[in-house]
Amino acid sequence: RPLGITTHAVHLVGRHPDGRFWVQQRAFDKATDPGRWDTLVGGLMSADEDVPKTLERETWEEAGLHLTELDRLRPLGHLQIRRPVDEGYMVEKATLFQATLPLRALPANQDGEVAGFACLESDELRSQLVDGRFTLEAALILAHALEVDRQR
């Protein structure tokens, strides 16, 4: 990001079986968007990884979950974002997924990059998106997920 080089990322929209949205609050010492709310899982792909490997690693590190524990894991699309950030200029291509966490699966951070989790009703999520509490990327992704729900 200091050089504006394109990075690749994954994001996972986590759902509760009753339809609520699992979200995470980013740690307050993160370089980008500290303390802001985010999708359940979001992270950068390393040079030696592909999308499935990144999704598996990030899901474990950020939420303490294995993909095999999740129900209805499916693609949700792609997002490309360009914006200035404190450490430079972000050019990021993200691959998006959505899955349902079974009742027995509760997110638990493993790497210290998450301050906490919340499970929000759609109306509460919309309100917090409007209030600007989420990262730009998460706001776009979650607004898309809400729209997909509305169209069903």
Short mmCIF file of C-alpha atoms in Angstrom, two decimals:
data_model
loop_
_atom_site.label_atom_id
_atom_site.label_comp_id
_atom_site.label_asym_id
_atom_site.label_seq_id
_atom_site.Cartn_x
_atom_site.Cartn_y
_atom_site.Cartn_z
CA ARG A 1 0.00 0.00 0.00
CA PRO A 2 2.82 2.49 0.51
CA LEU A 3 3.48 2.15 -3.24
CA GLY A 4 -0.14 1.78 -4.37
CA ILE A 5 0.48 -1.77 -5.61
CA THR A 6 -2.65 -3.88 -6.10
CA THR A 7 -3.40 -6.29 -3.28
CA HIS A 8 -5.85 -9.17 -3.25
CA ALA A 9 -8.17 -9.93 -0.37
CA VAL A 10 -11.08 -12.09 0.70
CA HIS A 11 -14.15 -11.16 2.75
CA LEU A 12 -16.68 -13.47 4.37
CA VAL A 13 -20.17 -12.23 5.25
CA GLY A 14 -21.20 -14.38 8.20
CA ARG A 15 -24.86 -15.07 8.86
CA HIS A 16 -26.64 -16.48 11.89
CA PRO A 17 -29.21 -19.21 11.05
CA ASP A 18 -31.99 -16.70 11.91
CA GLY A 19 -30.68 -14.27 9.24
CA ARG A 20 -28.74 -11.83 11.42
CA PHE A 21 -25.28 -10.69 10.34
CA TRP A 22 -22.10 -11.54 12.25
CA VAL A 23 -19.65 -8.61 12.14
CA GLN A 24 -16.31 -7.86 13.78
CA GLN A 25 -14.78 -4.75 15.23
CA ARG A 26 -11.24 -4.25 14.01
CA ALA A 27 -8.52 -4.03 16.66
CA PHE A 28 -7.69 -0.49 17.73
CA ASP A 29 -4.03 -0.92 16.72
CA LYS A 30 -4.74 -1.88 13.07
CA ALA A 31 -2.96 0.33 10.53
CA THR A 32 -6.10 0.80 8.41
CA ASP A 33 -9.49 1.69 9.92
CA PRO A 34 -8.69 0.87 13.57
CA GLY A 35 -11.77 0.25 15.70
CA ARG A 36 -14.16 0.33 12.76
CA TRP A 37 -16.62 -2.47 12.14
CA ASP A 38 -16.00 -4.97 9.34
CA THR A 39 -17.34 -8.12 7.73
CA LEU A 40 -16.97 -11.24 9.87
CA VAL A 41 -13.71 -12.07 8.06
CA GLY A 42 -11.52 -9.98 5.80
CA GLY A 43 -7.87 -10.24 4.96
CA LEU A 44 -5.08 -9.93 2.43
CA MET A 45 -3.84 -12.77 0.26
CA SER A 46 -0.14 -13.64 0.60
CA ALA A 47 1.98 -14.09 -2.51
CA ASP A 48 2.04 -17.89 -2.04
CA GLU A 49 -1.73 -18.26 -1.54
CA ASP A 50 -4.81 -18.62 -3.70
CA VAL A 51 -8.34 -17.52 -2.79
CA PRO A 52 -9.45 -20.77 -1.07
CA LYS A 53 -6.28 -20.96 1.03
CA THR A 54 -6.60 -17.29 2.04
CA LEU A 55 -10.25 -17.71 2.95
CA GLU A 56 -9.46 -20.76 5.12
CA ARG A 57 -6.53 -19.02 6.87
CA GLU A 58 -8.32 -15.73 7.48
CA THR A 59 -11.49 -17.47 8.70
CA TRP A 60 -9.41 -19.29 11.30
CA GLU A 61 -7.24 -16.31 12.31
CA GLU A 62 -10.02 -13.76 12.60
CA ALA A 63 -13.00 -15.87 13.70
CA GLY A 64 -11.54 -19.16 14.95
CA LEU A 65 -13.67 -21.12 12.48
CA HIS A 66 -12.90 -23.73 9.85
CA LEU A 67 -14.68 -23.56 6.51
CA THR A 68 -15.90 -27.13 7.02
CA GLU A 69 -17.91 -25.88 10.04
CA LEU A 70 -19.86 -23.36 7.97
CA ASP A 71 -23.16 -23.95 6.21
CA ARG A 72 -24.10 -22.71 2.74
CA LEU A 73 -20.70 -21.24 1.88
CA ARG A 74 -21.10 -19.52 -1.48
CA PRO A 75 -19.54 -16.81 -3.62
CA LEU A 76 -21.01 -13.32 -3.24
CA GLY A 77 -19.09 -11.56 -6.02
CA HIS A 78 -16.06 -9.32 -6.31
CA LEU A 79 -15.14 -5.80 -5.28
CA GLN A 80 -12.36 -3.51 -6.44
CA ILE A 81 -11.62 -0.48 -4.32
CA ARG A 82 -9.19 2.41 -4.73
CA ARG A 83 -8.75 4.94 -1.95
CA PRO A 84 -6.12 6.75 0.09
CA VAL A 85 -5.27 5.16 3.44
CA ASP A 86 -2.89 6.26 6.21
CA GLU A 87 -0.10 4.00 4.96
CA GLY A 88 -0.42 4.99 1.27
CA TYR A 89 -2.95 4.23 -1.43
CA MET A 90 -5.15 1.14 -1.40
CA VAL A 91 -5.82 -0.64 -4.66
CA GLU A 92 -7.52 -3.85 -3.64
CA LYS A 93 -9.35 -6.61 -5.45
CA ALA A 94 -11.54 -8.60 -3.07
CA THR A 95 -13.31 -11.90 -3.59
CA LEU A 96 -16.49 -12.08 -1.52
CA PHE A 97 -18.22 -15.02 0.15
CA GLN A 98 -21.18 -15.59 2.40
CA ALA A 99 -21.85 -18.47 4.80
CA THR A 100 -24.07 -19.33 7.73
CA LEU A 101 -22.53 -20.13 11.10
CA PRO A 102 -24.29 -23.05 12.79
CA LEU A 103 -25.77 -22.32 16.22
CA ARG A 104 -22.88 -24.17 17.91
CA ALA A 105 -20.23 -22.04 16.14
CA LEU A 106 -19.35 -18.74 17.77
CA PRO A 107 -16.57 -16.54 16.36
CA ALA A 108 -13.46 -16.21 18.52
CA ASN A 109 -10.44 -14.22 17.32
CA GLN A 110 -7.10 -16.05 17.20
CA ASP A 111 -4.59 -13.41 16.04
CA GLY A 112 -5.35 -10.25 18.03
CA GLU A 113 -6.62 -8.34 15.00
CA VAL A 114 -10.25 -8.26 16.19
CA ALA A 115 -11.55 -6.31 19.20
CA GLY A 116 -14.92 -8.08 19.30
CA PHE A 117 -17.92 -9.49 17.47
CA ALA A 118 -21.59 -8.59 17.20
CA CYS A 119 -24.61 -10.25 15.61
CA LEU A 120 -26.91 -7.63 14.10
CA GLU A 121 -30.45 -7.65 12.75
CA SER A 122 -30.73 -6.25 9.21
CA ASP A 123 -32.29 -2.98 10.41
CA GLU A 124 -29.53 -2.40 12.99
CA LEU A 125 -26.89 -3.19 10.37
CA ARG A 126 -28.43 -0.69 7.94
CA SER A 127 -28.48 1.96 10.67
CA GLN A 128 -24.82 1.41 11.53
CA LEU A 129 -23.86 1.47 7.85
CA VAL A 130 -25.59 4.83 7.46
CA ASP A 131 -23.85 6.12 10.61
CA GLY A 132 -20.44 5.33 9.05
CA ARG A 133 -19.32 2.81 11.67
CA PHE A 134 -17.98 0.31 9.11
CA THR A 135 -14.95 0.34 6.86
CA LEU A 136 -15.71 1.50 3.34
CA GLU A 137 -15.12 -2.00 1.97
CA ALA A 138 -17.35 -3.66 4.58
CA ALA A 139 -20.09 -1.08 4.02
CA LEU A 140 -20.14 -1.84 0.29
CA ILE A 141 -20.03 -5.61 0.83
CA LEU A 142 -22.71 -5.66 3.52
CA ALA A 143 -24.97 -3.28 1.56
CA HIS A 144 -24.64 -5.71 -1.36
CA ALA A 145 -25.56 -8.66 0.91
CA LEU A 146 -28.60 -6.76 2.21
CA GLU A 147 -29.67 -6.02 -1.37
CA VAL A 148 -29.30 -9.69 -2.36
CA ASP A 149 -31.56 -10.57 0.61
CA ARG A 150 -34.12 -7.95 -0.42
CA GLN A 151 -34.30 -9.35 -3.95
CA ARG A 152 -35.12 -12.85 -2.71
#
